[in-house]
Coordinates of C-alpha atoms in Angstrom, one line a residue:
Chain Q
M14 CA -27.3 -10.6 115.2
V15 CA -25.1 -9.9 117.4
E16 CA -25.3 -6.1 117.9
N17 CA -24.4 -3.8 120.5
R18 CA -27.1 -0.9 120.4
P19 CA -27.7 0.5 123.6
F20 CA -31.0 0.8 122.9
L21 CA -32.1 -2.2 121.8
T22 CA -30.8 -3.7 124.5
F23 CA -32.9 -1.5 126.8
L24 CA -36.3 -2.0 124.6
T25 CA -36.0 -5.8 124.8
H26 CA -35.0 -5.6 128.2
L27 CA -38.5 -3.7 129.0
V28 CA -40.6 -6.3 126.8
L29 CA -39.0 -9.0 128.4
I30 CA -39.9 -7.2 132.2
A31 CA -43.3 -6.4 130.9
G32 CA -44.0 -9.6 130.2
V33 CA -43.1 -11.2 133.3
V34 CA -44.8 -8.6 135.4
I35 CA -47.8 -9.3 133.6
V36 CA -47.2 -12.6 134.3
V37 CA -46.0 -12.8 137.9
F38 CA -48.4 -10.1 139.5
P39 CA -51.4 -12.5 139.8
V40 CA -49.5 -14.5 141.3
Y41 CA -47.9 -11.9 143.7
L42 CA -51.5 -10.8 144.3
A43 CA -52.6 -14.4 145.3
F44 CA -49.4 -14.6 147.4
I45 CA -50.4 -11.4 149.2
A46 CA -53.8 -12.6 149.6
S47 CA -53.2 -15.7 151.4
T48 CA -51.3 -13.1 154.2
H49 CA -54.6 -11.2 155.2
G50 CA -57.2 -11.5 157.3
P51 CA -61.0 -12.8 156.0
G52 CA -62.7 -9.9 154.9
Q53 CA -59.2 -7.8 153.7
F54 CA -59.5 -8.6 149.9
V55 CA -63.6 -8.3 149.3
S56 CA -63.2 -4.6 151.3
G57 CA -62.8 -3.1 147.8
L58 CA -59.4 -2.0 148.8
V59 CA -56.9 -4.7 147.0
P60 CA -53.7 -4.2 149.5
L61 CA -50.4 -4.6 147.9
L62 CA -48.4 -5.7 150.7
P63 CA -48.2 -8.4 152.7
G64 CA -50.4 -8.7 155.8
P65 CA -50.1 -10.4 159.2
H66 CA -52.1 -13.4 158.8
L67 CA -49.7 -15.8 156.3
V68 CA -48.4 -18.2 159.1
E69 CA -52.2 -18.8 160.3
N70 CA -53.6 -18.8 157.2
Y71 CA -51.4 -21.6 155.7
S72 CA -51.6 -23.5 158.8
T73 CA -55.6 -23.8 159.0
I74 CA -55.4 -24.9 155.3
W75 CA -52.7 -27.4 155.5
N76 CA -54.3 -29.3 158.7
E77 CA -58.0 -28.4 158.9
G78 CA -59.3 -27.6 155.6
L79 CA -62.2 -25.6 154.9
S80 CA -65.2 -28.0 156.5
S81 CA -67.7 -25.7 155.1
S82 CA -66.8 -26.6 151.6
G83 CA -67.1 -30.3 152.0
A84 CA -63.3 -30.2 151.4
P85 CA -60.5 -32.3 153.5
P86 CA -57.5 -30.6 154.7
I87 CA -55.1 -29.3 151.8
W88 CA -51.9 -31.9 152.7
V89 CA -54.9 -34.7 152.2
M90 CA -55.1 -33.4 148.4
M91 CA -51.7 -32.8 148.0
M92 CA -50.7 -36.2 148.8
N93 CA -53.3 -37.5 146.3
S94 CA -52.0 -35.0 143.4
L95 CA -48.4 -35.5 144.1
L96 CA -49.4 -39.7 143.6
M97 CA -51.4 -39.3 140.9
A98 CA -49.2 -37.1 138.8
V99 CA -46.0 -38.9 139.7
A100 CA -47.7 -42.3 138.9
I101 CA -49.2 -40.6 135.3
A102 CA -45.7 -39.5 134.5
V103 CA -43.9 -42.9 135.4
G104 CA -46.3 -45.0 134.1
K105 CA -46.7 -43.3 131.1
I106 CA -42.9 -43.2 130.3
A107 CA -42.6 -46.7 131.2
I108 CA -45.2 -48.0 128.8
S109 CA -44.0 -45.6 126.1
L110 CA -40.9 -46.5 126.5
L111 CA -41.8 -49.8 126.1
S112 CA -43.9 -49.6 123.3
A113 CA -41.6 -47.5 121.3
Y114 CA -38.7 -49.8 121.5
A115 CA -40.9 -52.6 120.3
I116 CA -42.4 -50.9 117.5
V117 CA -38.6 -49.3 116.2
Y118 CA -36.7 -52.4 117.5
F119 CA -38.6 -55.5 116.7
K120 CA -40.0 -56.9 113.2
F121 CA -43.7 -58.5 114.0
P122 CA -46.9 -58.2 111.8
F123 CA -48.7 -55.6 111.4
R124 CA -45.7 -53.2 113.0
L125 CA -46.8 -50.1 111.3
L126 CA -50.5 -50.5 111.6
A127 CA -49.7 -50.5 115.3
F128 CA -48.2 -47.9 115.2
W129 CA -50.3 -45.9 113.3
I130 CA -53.3 -46.9 115.8
I131 CA -50.9 -45.6 118.9
F132 CA -51.0 -42.6 116.8
I133 CA -54.2 -41.8 115.9
T134 CA -55.1 -42.2 119.1
L135 CA -53.2 -38.5 119.5
M136 CA -56.3 -37.5 117.9
L137 CA -58.3 -38.4 120.8
P138 CA -58.3 -35.8 123.7
V139 CA -59.7 -37.1 126.9
E140 CA -62.8 -35.2 126.9
V141 CA -63.8 -37.5 123.8
R142 CA -63.5 -40.4 125.2
I143 CA -64.6 -39.3 128.4
I144 CA -67.9 -40.9 128.5
P145 CA -66.8 -44.6 127.0
T146 CA -64.0 -44.1 129.7
F147 CA -66.2 -43.3 132.6
A148 CA -68.1 -46.4 131.9
V149 CA -65.5 -48.4 131.7
V150 CA -64.0 -47.3 134.9
A151 CA -67.2 -47.1 136.9
N152 CA -68.1 -51.3 135.9
L153 CA -64.5 -52.2 136.7
G154 CA -65.7 -50.5 140.2
M155 CA -62.4 -48.2 140.2
L156 CA -64.7 -45.0 140.8
N157 CA -63.1 -43.5 144.2
S158 CA -59.8 -45.0 144.2
Y159 CA -56.4 -44.2 143.0
Q160 CA -56.4 -47.2 140.1
G161 CA -59.6 -45.2 138.5
L162 CA -57.7 -41.1 138.8
I163 CA -54.1 -42.7 137.5
L164 CA -55.1 -45.5 134.7
P165 CA -57.0 -44.2 132.3
L166 CA -54.5 -41.5 132.1
I167 CA -51.3 -43.9 131.5
A168 CA -51.5 -44.6 127.9
S169 CA -49.4 -41.6 125.9
A170 CA -49.4 -41.8 121.9
T171 CA -47.1 -38.0 122.5
A172 CA -44.4 -39.6 124.3
T173 CA -44.3 -43.0 122.4
F174 CA -44.1 -41.1 119.3
L175 CA -41.6 -38.6 121.0
F176 CA -39.6 -42.0 122.2
R177 CA -39.8 -43.4 118.6
Q178 CA -38.4 -40.5 117.0
F179 CA -36.0 -40.7 118.8
F180 CA -34.7 -44.2 119.0
L181 CA -34.7 -43.6 114.9
T182 CA -31.8 -40.9 115.4
I183 CA -29.9 -43.8 117.6
P184 CA -27.6 -45.0 114.7
D185 CA -28.2 -49.4 114.1
E186 CA -24.7 -50.1 114.8
L187 CA -24.8 -49.3 118.2
M188 CA -27.7 -51.9 118.6
E189 CA -25.3 -54.0 115.9
A190 CA -22.4 -54.0 118.2
A191 CA -24.9 -54.8 121.4
R192 CA -25.1 -57.6 119.5
V193 CA -22.0 -58.7 118.7
D194 CA -21.2 -57.8 122.5
G195 CA -23.1 -60.1 123.8
A196 CA -26.3 -58.0 125.0
G197 CA -29.5 -59.1 124.1
P198 CA -32.6 -57.3 123.8
M199 CA -33.6 -56.5 127.5
K200 CA -30.1 -56.0 128.2
F201 CA -29.5 -53.5 125.3
F202 CA -32.7 -51.8 125.9
R203 CA -31.5 -51.6 129.9
D204 CA -28.0 -50.8 129.3
I205 CA -27.9 -48.6 125.6
L206 CA -31.3 -47.3 125.0
L207 CA -32.3 -46.0 128.3
P208 CA -29.1 -44.5 129.5
L209 CA -29.3 -42.7 126.3
S210 CA -33.1 -41.7 126.7
R211 CA -32.0 -40.0 129.8
T212 CA -32.5 -36.7 128.7
N213 CA -35.9 -36.9 126.9
I214 CA -36.7 -39.0 129.8
A215 CA -36.4 -36.2 132.3
A216 CA -37.8 -33.4 130.0
L217 CA -40.8 -35.7 129.4
F218 CA -41.4 -36.3 132.9
V219 CA -41.2 -32.9 133.9
I220 CA -43.7 -32.1 131.1
L221 CA -46.2 -35.3 132.2
F222 CA -46.0 -34.4 135.4
I223 CA -47.5 -31.1 134.9
F224 CA -49.9 -32.8 132.6
G225 CA -51.3 -35.3 135.6
W226 CA -51.4 -32.4 138.4
V227 CA -53.6 -29.8 136.6
Q228 CA -56.0 -32.5 135.9
Y229 CA -59.4 -31.2 136.2
M230 CA -62.2 -32.8 134.7
W231 CA -61.1 -36.4 135.1
P232 CA -60.6 -36.4 139.3
L233 CA -63.9 -34.4 138.8
L234 CA -65.7 -37.1 137.7
V235 CA -64.3 -40.5 139.2
T236 CA -63.7 -39.4 142.5
S237 CA -67.1 -38.5 144.8
D238 CA -64.9 -39.7 148.4
S239 CA -63.6 -36.6 149.7
R240 CA -60.7 -39.0 150.6
Y241 CA -59.5 -39.2 147.0
Y242 CA -60.0 -35.1 145.6
T243 CA -56.9 -34.1 144.1
I244 CA -55.9 -29.9 144.6
V245 CA -56.9 -28.9 141.3
M246 CA -60.2 -29.4 141.6
G247 CA -60.4 -29.3 145.7
I248 CA -59.8 -25.7 144.8
K249 CA -62.5 -24.8 142.9
R250 CA -64.8 -26.5 146.1
L251 CA -63.3 -24.2 148.2
A252 CA -64.2 -21.7 146.1
A253 CA -67.6 -22.7 145.7
S254 CA -69.6 -21.7 149.2
A255 CA -73.5 -21.9 148.5
D256 CA -74.2 -18.7 150.8
S257 CA -71.5 -16.9 151.8
E258 CA -68.5 -14.7 150.4
P259 CA -65.9 -17.4 149.4
L260 CA -63.0 -17.3 152.1
W261 CA -60.4 -16.0 149.7
H262 CA -57.6 -15.7 152.0
L263 CA -57.8 -19.1 152.7
V264 CA -58.5 -19.9 148.9
M265 CA -55.4 -18.1 147.6
A266 CA -53.1 -19.6 150.1
A267 CA -54.3 -23.2 148.7
V268 CA -54.0 -22.1 145.2
I269 CA -50.1 -21.1 146.0
L270 CA -49.7 -24.2 147.3
A271 CA -50.8 -26.1 144.8
M272 CA -48.9 -23.9 142.0
L273 CA -45.4 -25.1 144.3
P274 CA -45.0 -28.8 143.2
P275 CA -44.9 -28.3 139.7
V276 CA -42.6 -25.4 139.9
L277 CA -40.4 -27.5 142.1
V278 CA -40.5 -30.2 139.6
V279 CA -39.6 -27.6 136.7
I280 CA -37.0 -26.1 139.0
F281 CA -35.1 -29.5 139.9
M282 CA -35.5 -31.5 137.0
Q283 CA -34.3 -28.6 134.4
R284 CA -30.8 -29.0 135.9
L285 CA -30.8 -32.5 134.9
F286 CA -32.6 -31.8 131.5
V287 CA -30.0 -29.1 130.7
K288 CA -26.8 -31.3 132.1
G289 CA -28.2 -34.1 130.3
L290 CA -28.0 -32.0 126.9
V291 CA -24.9 -30.9 127.2
E292 CA -23.3 -33.9 127.7
T293 CA -25.0 -36.5 125.6
E294 CA -23.7 -36.8 122.3
K295 CA -24.4 -39.8 119.6
Chain L
M16 CA -8.1 -68.1 116.0
A17 CA -10.2 -70.2 113.0
T18 CA -10.5 -70.6 109.8
I19 CA -13.5 -69.1 108.1
S20 CA -15.3 -70.7 105.1
L21 CA -18.1 -69.4 103.5
I22 CA -20.1 -72.0 101.0
D23 CA -22.0 -71.0 97.9
L24 CA -23.2 -68.0 100.0
M25 CA -26.3 -66.3 98.9
K26 CA -28.4 -63.2 100.3
S27 CA -31.5 -61.8 98.7
Y28 CA -33.4 -58.9 99.6
G29 CA -36.7 -60.0 98.3
D30 CA -36.5 -60.6 94.4
I31 CA -33.1 -58.5 94.6
P32 CA -29.8 -60.6 95.2
A33 CA -27.1 -58.6 97.2
V34 CA -24.5 -61.6 97.6
K35 CA -24.9 -64.6 94.6
G36 CA -23.1 -67.4 95.8
V37 CA -19.5 -66.6 96.5
N38 CA -16.8 -69.7 97.8
L39 CA -13.8 -68.3 100.0
D40 CA -11.7 -70.4 102.7
V41 CA -9.9 -68.0 104.7
A42 CA -6.5 -69.5 106.6
D43 CA -6.0 -69.2 110.2
G44 CA -4.5 -65.5 110.4
E45 CA -4.9 -64.6 107.6
L46 CA -6.3 -61.1 106.4
I47 CA -8.8 -60.7 103.8
V48 CA -9.9 -58.0 102.1
L49 CA -13.1 -58.0 100.2
V50 CA -12.9 -55.1 97.9
G51 CA -15.5 -53.7 95.4
P52 CA -17.3 -50.8 94.5
S53 CA -20.1 -49.4 96.6
G54 CA -23.2 -51.8 96.5
C55 CA -21.1 -54.8 94.9
G56 CA -22.3 -56.7 98.4
K57 CA -18.8 -56.5 100.5
S58 CA -20.5 -55.0 103.5
T59 CA -23.4 -57.3 103.2
L60 CA -21.0 -60.6 102.9
L61 CA -19.4 -59.4 105.7
R62 CA -22.6 -58.2 107.6
M63 CA -23.8 -61.8 106.9
V64 CA -20.5 -63.3 108.7
A65 CA -21.3 -61.4 111.9
G66 CA -24.7 -62.3 112.1
L67 CA -26.1 -59.5 111.3
E68 CA -27.7 -59.9 108.1
T69 CA -30.0 -63.4 107.9
V70 CA -28.0 -66.1 104.8
T71 CA -30.4 -66.7 102.2
S72 CA -28.6 -69.8 101.5
G73 CA -25.5 -71.5 101.7
S74 CA -23.2 -71.6 105.0
I75 CA -20.7 -70.3 106.9
E76 CA -18.0 -71.7 109.1
I77 CA -15.7 -70.3 111.7
G78 CA -13.2 -72.9 113.3
G79 CA -15.0 -75.4 111.2
R80 CA -18.6 -74.4 112.9
N81 CA -21.5 -73.9 111.1
V82 CA -22.9 -70.7 112.3
V83 CA -25.2 -69.5 109.9
K84 CA -28.2 -69.9 112.7
A85 CA -25.4 -68.6 115.7
E86 CA -26.3 -65.1 117.4
P87 CA -23.6 -62.7 116.4
A88 CA -22.3 -63.1 119.9
E89 CA -22.3 -66.9 119.6
R90 CA -19.7 -66.8 116.8
D91 CA -17.0 -65.7 118.6
I92 CA -16.2 -62.7 116.4
A93 CA -15.6 -59.3 116.7
M94 CA -16.4 -56.7 114.7
V95 CA -15.2 -52.8 114.2
F96 CA -17.5 -50.6 112.4
Q97 CA -17.3 -48.1 110.3
N98 CA -18.5 -45.1 112.7
Y99 CA -16.7 -47.2 115.6
A100 CA -20.4 -47.5 116.7
L101 CA -18.7 -47.0 120.6
Y102 CA -21.6 -46.5 123.3
P103 CA -21.5 -43.1 123.9
H104 CA -22.8 -43.0 127.3
M105 CA -20.0 -45.4 128.5
T106 CA -16.4 -44.5 129.2
V107 CA -13.9 -45.6 127.4
R108 CA -12.8 -49.0 130.0
G109 CA -17.0 -49.4 130.2
N110 CA -16.8 -49.6 126.2
L111 CA -14.0 -52.2 126.1
E112 CA -15.6 -53.8 129.0
Y113 CA -19.0 -54.0 128.0
G114 CA -18.6 -57.6 125.8
L115 CA -16.4 -59.5 128.2
K116 CA -18.8 -58.5 131.6
N117 CA -22.1 -59.9 129.4
R118 CA -20.3 -62.8 128.8
G119 CA -19.4 -63.2 132.3
T120 CA -15.4 -63.2 132.2
P121 CA -13.9 -62.5 135.9
R122 CA -13.0 -59.3 137.0
E123 CA -9.7 -59.9 137.1
E124 CA -9.3 -61.2 133.3
I125 CA -11.3 -58.1 132.4
N126 CA -9.1 -55.7 134.3
R127 CA -6.0 -57.8 132.4
R128 CA -7.2 -58.1 129.2
V129 CA -8.2 -54.3 129.0
R130 CA -5.0 -53.1 130.4
E131 CA -3.2 -55.3 127.9
A132 CA -5.1 -54.0 125.0
A133 CA -4.8 -50.3 126.1
D134 CA -1.4 -50.8 126.1
I135 CA -0.6 -51.9 122.2
L136 CA -3.4 -49.4 121.3
E137 CA -1.4 -47.0 123.8
I138 CA -4.9 -45.9 125.2
G139 CA -4.1 -46.1 128.5
A140 CA -4.2 -42.5 129.5
L141 CA -7.9 -42.6 127.5
L142 CA -9.6 -45.2 129.7
D143 CA -11.9 -42.8 131.5
R144 CA -12.5 -40.5 129.2
K145 CA -16.6 -40.4 127.1
P146 CA -16.0 -41.1 123.5
R147 CA -17.2 -37.7 122.7
Q148 CA -13.9 -36.2 124.1
L149 CA -11.7 -38.3 121.9
S150 CA -10.5 -37.5 118.4
G151 CA -11.4 -39.7 115.3
G152 CA -7.9 -41.1 115.0
Q153 CA -8.8 -42.0 119.2
R154 CA -11.8 -43.5 118.2
Q155 CA -10.7 -45.6 115.9
R156 CA -8.5 -46.9 118.5
V157 CA -11.1 -47.6 121.0
A158 CA -13.1 -49.4 118.2
M159 CA -10.1 -51.5 118.0
G160 CA -9.9 -52.0 121.3
R161 CA -13.0 -53.5 121.5
A162 CA -12.5 -55.8 119.2
I163 CA -9.3 -56.9 120.7
V164 CA -10.2 -57.5 124.3
R165 CA -12.4 -59.9 123.0
E166 CA -9.9 -62.4 121.9
P167 CA -12.5 -63.4 119.3
A168 CA -11.5 -66.0 116.3
A169 CA -11.8 -63.7 114.0
F170 CA -12.1 -60.0 113.3
L171 CA -14.0 -58.2 111.1
F172 CA -13.3 -54.6 109.7
D173 CA -16.0 -53.3 107.8
E174 CA -14.8 -49.8 106.3
P175 CA -13.0 -48.6 109.6
L176 CA -10.9 -45.9 108.1
S177 CA -13.0 -44.3 105.8
N178 CA -14.3 -42.0 108.5
L179 CA -10.8 -40.7 109.3
D180 CA -8.6 -37.8 107.2
A181 CA -6.0 -39.0 104.6
K182 CA -3.4 -38.6 106.7
L183 CA -4.6 -40.4 109.5
R184 CA -5.6 -42.9 107.5
V185 CA -2.4 -44.1 105.9
Q186 CA -1.4 -44.1 109.2
M187 CA -3.7 -46.2 111.1
R188 CA -3.8 -48.6 107.9
V189 CA 0.2 -49.2 108.8
E190 CA -1.0 -50.0 113.0
I191 CA -3.8 -52.2 111.9
R192 CA -1.4 -54.3 109.6
K193 CA 0.8 -54.1 111.8
L194 CA -1.7 -55.4 114.9
Q195 CA -3.0 -58.1 113.0
R196 CA 0.4 -59.6 112.2
R197 CA 1.3 -59.5 115.8
L198 CA -2.0 -60.8 117.4
K199 CA -2.0 -63.6 114.1
T200 CA -6.1 -63.5 114.4
T201 CA -7.8 -64.5 111.0
S202 CA -9.6 -61.3 109.7
L203 CA -12.0 -59.7 106.9
Y204 CA -11.8 -56.2 106.1
V205 CA -13.8 -54.5 103.8
T206 CA -13.3 -51.2 102.0
H207 CA -14.1 -49.4 98.6
D208 CA -10.3 -48.2 98.7
Q209 CA -8.1 -50.2 96.5
L210 CA -5.1 -48.7 97.5
E211 CA -5.9 -49.7 101.7
A212 CA -7.0 -52.7 99.7
M213 CA -3.4 -53.6 98.4
T214 CA -1.5 -52.4 101.1
L215 CA -2.9 -54.4 103.9
A216 CA -4.4 -57.9 102.3
D217 CA -2.5 -61.1 102.7
R218 CA -5.3 -62.3 99.6
L219 CA -7.7 -60.1 98.0
V220 CA -11.5 -60.8 97.6
V221 CA -12.5 -58.5 94.6
M222 CA -16.6 -58.4 94.2
N223 CA -18.7 -56.9 91.4
S224 CA -22.2 -56.8 91.7
G225 CA -22.4 -59.7 94.3
L226 CA -19.8 -61.8 92.4
V227 CA -16.3 -62.3 93.3
E228 CA -14.5 -61.3 90.2
Q229 CA -11.0 -62.7 91.6
I230 CA -9.2 -64.2 94.8
G231 CA -6.0 -63.6 94.8
T232 CA -2.5 -62.3 96.6
P233 CA -2.3 -58.4 95.8
T234 CA 0.3 -58.7 93.2
E235 CA -1.2 -61.7 91.3
V236 CA -4.6 -60.0 91.4
Y237 CA -2.2 -56.7 90.2
D238 CA -0.4 -58.6 87.3
R239 CA -2.5 -60.9 86.1
P240 CA -6.0 -59.5 86.6
A241 CA -8.4 -62.3 86.1
T242 CA -11.3 -60.1 84.3
L243 CA -11.6 -56.5 82.9
F244 CA -13.4 -55.4 85.8
V245 CA -10.3 -56.2 87.6
A246 CA -8.4 -54.9 85.3
G247 CA -10.1 -51.5 85.3
F248 CA -10.6 -51.9 89.6
I249 CA -7.1 -52.1 90.6
G250 CA -4.6 -49.8 90.2
S251 CA -4.4 -46.1 90.3
P252 CA -4.6 -44.4 87.5
P253 CA -6.6 -47.4 86.1
M254 CA -5.6 -49.8 83.4
N255 CA -6.0 -48.9 80.2
L256 CA -8.6 -51.1 78.3
I257 CA -8.1 -50.6 74.1
P258 CA -9.8 -52.4 71.6
V259 CA -7.2 -54.9 69.1
S260 CA -9.2 -53.5 66.1
S261 CA -7.3 -50.0 67.3
L262 CA -3.8 -51.6 67.4
S263 CA -3.4 -50.6 63.7
G264 CA -0.4 -51.0 62.0
N265 CA 1.1 -53.1 64.5
E266 CA 2.0 -57.1 64.4
V267 CA 0.7 -58.1 67.4
S268 CA -2.6 -59.9 66.7
A269 CA -0.3 -63.3 66.1
G270 CA 1.2 -63.1 69.6
L271 CA -2.2 -62.7 71.5
P272 CA -3.9 -65.9 72.6
S273 CA -7.2 -66.9 70.5
G274 CA -10.2 -64.7 71.5
T275 CA -8.1 -61.6 72.9
D276 CA -9.8 -58.8 71.2
I277 CA -9.0 -56.0 74.0
V278 CA -6.0 -55.3 75.5
G279 CA -5.0 -54.1 78.8
I280 CA -2.1 -51.9 79.3
R281 CA -1.1 -50.2 82.6
P282 CA -0.4 -46.6 82.3
D283 CA 3.0 -47.3 83.9
A284 CA 4.0 -50.4 81.4
F285 CA 3.6 -47.3 78.5
V286 CA 7.3 -45.8 77.6
L287 CA 8.5 -42.9 75.3
E288 CA 11.4 -44.5 73.5
Q289 CA 11.3 -47.9 72.2
P290 CA 12.3 -50.7 73.9
A291 CA 14.7 -53.5 72.7
E292 CA 12.1 -56.4 73.7
P293 CA 8.9 -56.7 71.2
S294 CA 6.8 -54.3 71.3
L295 CA 3.6 -51.9 69.8
A296 CA 3.7 -48.6 69.2
L297 CA 1.2 -46.0 68.8
E298 CA 0.6 -42.7 67.3
A299 CA -1.4 -40.2 69.7
S300 CA -1.6 -36.4 70.4
V301 CA -0.9 -35.5 74.0
E302 CA -3.8 -33.7 75.7
L303 CA -3.0 -32.9 79.6
L304 CA 0.7 -33.2 81.4
E305 CA -0.5 -34.0 85.0
P306 CA 2.8 -33.8 87.3
I307 CA 1.6 -35.3 90.4
G308 CA 5.8 -35.3 92.1
G309 CA 7.9 -38.1 91.5
E310 CA 6.2 -38.8 87.8
S311 CA 3.6 -37.5 85.5
H312 CA 0.2 -38.4 84.4
L313 CA 0.2 -38.2 80.7
H314 CA -3.5 -38.0 78.8
V315 CA -3.3 -38.6 75.4
R316 CA -5.8 -39.8 72.5
L317 CA -5.1 -42.4 70.1
N318 CA -5.0 -41.3 66.9
S319 CA -6.2 -44.5 65.2
S320 CA -10.0 -44.7 67.5
G321 CA -10.1 -41.3 69.2
Q322 CA -10.0 -43.0 72.8
S323 CA -8.2 -41.3 75.5
I324 CA -5.5 -43.1 77.4
V325 CA -3.7 -42.6 80.8
L326 CA 0.4 -42.9 81.1
S327 CA 2.1 -42.6 83.9
V328 CA 6.0 -41.5 83.3
P329 CA 8.7 -41.1 85.3
G330 CA 10.1 -37.7 86.3
R331 CA 8.6 -34.3 84.4
P332 CA 8.9 -35.4 80.7
E333 CA 9.5 -31.9 78.3
I334 CA 6.3 -32.3 76.1
A335 CA 4.2 -29.5 75.0
E336 CA 1.0 -30.5 75.1
V337 CA -1.2 -30.3 71.8
S338 CA 1.9 -32.6 69.9
D339 CA 2.0 -35.6 68.7
I340 CA 3.9 -38.3 70.1
V341 CA 4.6 -41.9 69.8
V342 CA 3.5 -44.5 72.5
H343 CA 5.6 -47.5 73.1
A344 CA 4.2 -50.7 75.3
R345 CA 6.6 -53.8 75.3
L346 CA 4.2 -57.0 74.2
A347 CA 5.2 -58.9 77.6
D348 CA 3.2 -56.1 79.6
L349 CA 0.2 -56.5 77.7
H350 CA -3.3 -58.1 79.5
P351 CA -5.0 -60.0 76.8
F352 CA -9.6 -60.1 77.5
S353 CA -11.8 -61.4 75.8
A354 CA -15.3 -59.0 75.7
Q355 CA -17.2 -61.4 75.0
T356 CA -16.8 -63.4 78.6
G357 CA -14.9 -60.2 79.9
R358 CA -12.4 -62.9 81.7
R359 CA -8.6 -62.9 80.5
A360 CA -8.0 -64.9 77.4
D361 CA -4.5 -66.6 78.0
N362 CA -5.9 -67.9 81.4
P363 CA -4.6 -71.4 81.8

């Protein structure tokens, strides 16, 4: 369908630009709001151009936070979120790689059963098992701790399944050649399988990092100590002020900051991801 | 360098036997070709020698050492796979070195061997490329190189040429033969291509449904096929197998060993003029004449039984299609078989 019709080109661009505008406008509005003073945004007339308070607003929210909402400074919450998202992504990838490796390359009793049990957990999202999971975490004394935030979210059927499907596409001869070349199971995994999975790992890291970053309900449940608040649940807390107008200019500054890491991860990993796609060939 | 002995080697998958008791002695430096139709067990046999398949019963000795329980890496063999199985993320050099590094070969030794192999195979300029940047023939060379650098007791080839185009295949075939002669490494080579088998082998092992039909030099196998299967499998076009009953009008039964009920006649054993030696004559009608260059294939139907046979005659004979002719074959060129046993009737 490579046709040269100016009208079609115009139309497709129009649709694309309209789409981009619809997506970008609220983000733009949030940014604008974060550059104005306290009263500006609720005065009835929403400004569309940046105001003079950018540096002031951001440094306030970054260093001090909103003491009235009982939330710690943003940088604390950002660090918590970052730690949680990275640990979840890395943990998920490590565990999924190993379990997929076991399921595909080793013959053990009930191998298929093991695979199906993992696969079935796909049907149970976090929300469904949240009460029992909470009970377990609470009984283990992991409330208000990083372990409590991270561990229950690490097991991943999706990633295991993806790696399994990928490993199945790798020709058996490669494993056989490695065996003849004297590579044991761990050596084969490290020297052959891991480098070949690079692209998949990069792609999954992006997805899983964002998955970890946007977790809302779980951090809300297991943290009551503000030292362990994550940014996504923290924003909700910033906006909820009991008897005054929310300080939207500061909330929006927090929103913009919360958006940055996932965007950076996508931008940075996408390069690696595309590079891997172009380079790898089986 | 080593001998390889297979003793009563068997393999079954559940109840299904794949290899039904194979005995074979490979001499030091010999190139043995395992040939047979697909599913005959030749690849399974090779993979058992490599250690990639478990052995159901029997034993394998490489250099006098029983290796049935040994890991592939401990067997001192190197294997060339059909799809080359090069590590896609490593450079050619990385591919060549990998096995040596795993064995803890010293760096200078690795470098020396890689350089030597690269010289032999003329892939020195490709060492820093990745496999995907290579053509099929170059990948094939790298796969061979990976086997050579190991300096193993034996090479195992699993249909290494079947992914190449016809022209390259002939060229690589010659190179493999030269290389094997030069290195004098004991080799097992699996192929389904009987031409490849004939040209490469010191000795052929013809297999069919898990059993060895015949072991012998290519000329032995061609000149004296031991079974009906071998007669039909080796040679192109294949040998014509004609029941004795349809040789009516020929006084041949007296000259044939007892028990003969099928005679095999190679397409090129037929002549159109009656030879001086004792011969048989068959009346036939021409169905098709296929000129293929230096010779022609003549498809004829026997008048006595209606069986179609193929003759290969030199040059381009002037024979009209759908005409009646008489074809002759010397009695000495007949291969007598017994239909009952499927074997040669004149075997000592």
